[in-house]
Amino acid sequence: MIFGLHWIQWLISIGIGATAAILFYDAVMAPRIRRGAGGPRPEGPAPDSSPPLEELERQREQLRALKDHVAELKDRQQALMAERDALQREVADLRERGEAATAVPVPPGPPPADPAAVEAYARSLQEQQARLDQAARHNEQERARQEAEAKRLEEARAALEAARADLEARREEVAPLRAQAETERAQAQRERELLEKQRRDFEKSLQETEARRSELEIKLRAVPEIEAVRAQLAEEREALAAERERLEAQARGLVDARASVESDQHRIAERERAIEAEAARQAEERERIKAASGELEAGLRALAAERKGLEGERQILEAKAREVASAREAVEAGETRLREKAKALDEDEAKLQEAREALEADRARLAQEREAARAAHAAEDARLREKAKALDEDEAKLQEAREALAKEQAAVAEERKRLEAAGDDAAERERLDGERSVLSAMRESLEKQALALEVEKKELAESRAAGASLEAARKRLDEERKAFESEKASIAAEREKYEATAKELIVARRQLEDQQAFLVEQSKALQQDKEGFEKERGILEAMQASLAKQQRALEAEKEALKKDRAAQQGLQAEKAQVAAHLREIEEARAALAAQQEALRQQAAALAEEQERMARVRQEFETSRVALEQMATTQAEKEQNLEQARADLEASYAEFEARAQEFLAQQEQLQKTAADLEAYRTAVVEREKAANRVWNETEEQRANLEKLRRDAENAQRSAREREAQAARTSQQAASDLKRLHDALAQFEEQRRKLDADIAAFRAEREKAGAGGGKGAPAEAGRLRELEQALAQANARAEELARRLEAVQKEREEERASTQQFLQEAMASEREMEKRVKALVTEKAEYEKDRLRVQEMEVFYKQTLAEMQKQKKDLERERKELDRRIAEAGGAPSAPPSPVTPDESAGARPTAS
């Protein structure tokens, strides 16, 4: 009986623990699992999973209620333990009273209850115990798993909050850098405005020089002898104007190329602009602007010095002009050369006119094509509308035919019924069969028409799609036409602007010796620029190789990401298993409720058993006389029973100790399982965070891919700029050659002028000796020579301006290329940082996954060991039951009326 009470106590404890576990699961774990396992994890970045305050308060209230319930269950357990102690004391009292009653003979009483029923009841209790043990193990496993899942969710939420805080901190770190970049950009804008103001001042000074030149021309018109020279100079001026227009066209081409390059650079900078690279670029741009402003100031100072030198030279030439009357032949030779040059310029202008005519023809052709496309589109729209109308009509006709066919079929069916009711008429049946075949043929034709109608509908949809594409193409052509018109207007405005600027800058003068030295320096600078472009090309090729290497690394990362996605699919399968386990838990809960009902029934049976035991006590009192009579014959049996009882008590004590140890180990295992499940929850949450990081990394990879394409486009643009620079270099080389030729011609003219001056001096000496009769002719000769020198100086100044423009263009190209290289290097560094962070995160995830695997192996080993220990305990319990049964049937006394009473005295132990 003591053994049975212990089993009942154990069952009640298990029921209380299972009830507490189910309540805990319903209150805390089930909502979290439903939130966590509500569906597959999305591919994009996970939303903020932090629960609201109301949810936290609700969970806190549930935990508080759960604690109260657990305390109540503990109180009930203590009450049950007290009841068990009372029952044990009562059994001990009964045992003592039984031992005392063995010496007193009692009359035989009524037979006790059937021992087979008691054994059957004990076996049923054992089976229920086994089922309860299995349900308890399953509930404990599920509870540990759900607790670990909840803990993992909490840790993932904490990790997400930490990541969000880190992101906010990074944003706060970037904000000052962005403000600094904006400040530097504003400073650069102010410096550009200052340079623009200096340029306007320079143009104003050139206008003043033009005004002085106009005054000088007014003075020169007062002399009638130089009208012919003026006409020739006008022709030379027109030729120079044509040459200027050609050079302006080239300058516009360079400006357009520069604008395209600048637009590409601006687009790249707008798409991906790192703060550090932006700061470096702004600093470099500021230094370049300072250097350019210094060069401009130096140029202005040199121009002022040259202007002073020109003023002195003009005074010297005015003094010498009176002595160079004999230089007219040289001027005529110069006029011949100028005519030849004017002829060449006319040819260039004719070529330019042909190019303009070709451009106008292309414009007209484009307009015709646009009009033709518009007309074709309108015709196609009309045709599609007509076709749609025809299809609608065909569909209506088909619907009418279907309705008529349905009516005919109904009529045929009625006719068939009528004929079947009237009798078997062969002729009428044949007629109906013929009508049926006709209707079948009509049905087939209608189905074919329906199929054809569906095909025509598909064609109509395709035609409408083509019409939409044509409409989009037409809109695109209209936009291109508008862009072309705006570009044409901008080109016309730029042409007018450059013509006005060229008219204002014609009067600039430079000394021929300084120009020659300047041209030599420019050729050296062009050679250095060419070498710099070669170096930049090597750098760009190295960058391209680095980008290819990074592309391969990205491919490898994509493969790793595919593997991780496969692992995620495995996790989805595990989630499905968890859902199945949840369903099993629900079933186990229902089974546990049934078992609790069975326990209540068993408690009622136990109460009945107690009543029966009371009756047994009475029977025991009545049987004391019989026991005293059999005392002599049962002495040996009592000794055997005492020995068996002592052995059973020792075995039961050992079994109780091992059971307590097993319970302690089971609690420790539950704690370990809870810790493992919590850690697994944390790992799963970290995995979710890693998945979100992977998704963000996918977006970053897409952005990097976009940046790579932009870098490739920029490289192509750089190569185009390089080719343009090479062409510009070739053009500059040809211009240098032409300038050298022009300088040689000017030097030849100057030598001739010096010879004319020497001859004029000789003639003047002769005229002075002869009385000074040729003074007017000498004055006219002097003016002609002055005009020729002014024309030569103007031509040299124009060539110098062209060289300055080429140099400025080269400087801008070099600066833009350097800027692009810096931005590309900054993008590459950023990509390397992101790849390193990704590799680090992946390594951390692998470590966590390995640790979870190790914990799972340890948990499985511990669980197997506990199962083994439980099997050993079950085996020992069965051995105890066997020994109890053997102890109860050991004596072989002859049958007597008191033998059942004796068996009843041993029954509590067997129970």
JSON list of C-alpha atoms in Angstrom, two decimals, residues 169-184 275-276 279:
[
{"chain": "A", "resi": 169, "resn": "ALA", "atom": "CA", "xyz": [24.91, 56.71, -34.37]},
{"chain": "A", "resi": 170, "resn": "ARG", "atom": "CA", "xyz": [26.41, 56.36, -37.85]},
{"chain": "A", "resi": 171, "resn": "ARG", "atom": "CA", "xyz": [23.91, 58.81, -39.24]},
{"chain": "A", "resi": 172, "resn": "GLU", "atom": "CA", "xyz": [24.85, 61.30, -36.55]},
{"chain": "A", "resi": 173, "resn": "GLU", "atom": "CA", "xyz": [28.53, 60.80, -37.45]},
{"chain": "A", "resi": 174, "resn": "VAL", "atom": "CA", "xyz": [27.88, 61.39, -41.14]},
{"chain": "A", "resi": 175, "resn": "ALA", "atom": "CA", "xyz": [25.79, 64.57, -40.61]},
{"chain": "A", "resi": 176, "resn": "PRO", "atom": "CA", "xyz": [28.79, 66.86, -39.71]},
{"chain": "A", "resi": 177, "resn": "LEU", "atom": "CA", "xyz": [30.75, 65.59, -42.70]},
{"chain": "A", "resi": 178, "resn": "ARG", "atom": "CA", "xyz": [27.84, 66.32, -45.00]},
{"chain": "A", "resi": 179, "resn": "ALA", "atom": "CA", "xyz": [27.51, 69.83, -43.54]},
{"chain": "A", "resi": 180, "resn": "GLN", "atom": "CA", "xyz": [31.25, 70.38, -44.04]},
{"chain": "A", "resi": 181, "resn": "ALA", "atom": "CA", "xyz": [30.96, 69.24, -47.66]},
{"chain": "A", "resi": 182, "resn": "GLU", "atom": "CA", "xyz": [28.07, 71.67, -48.22]},
{"chain": "A", "resi": 183, "resn": "THR", "atom": "CA", "xyz": [30.15, 74.49, -46.72]},
{"chain": "A", "resi": 184, "resn": "GLU", "atom": "CA", "xyz": [33.10, 73.70, -48.98]},
{"chain": "A", "resi": 275, "resn": "ILE", "atom": "CA", "xyz": [31.50, 61.76, -47.81]},
{"chain": "A", "resi": 276, "resn": "GLU", "atom": "CA", "xyz": [35.29, 61.24, -47.62]},
{"chain": "A", "resi": 279, "resn": "ALA", "atom": "CA", "xyz": [35.67, 66.19, -49.03]}
]
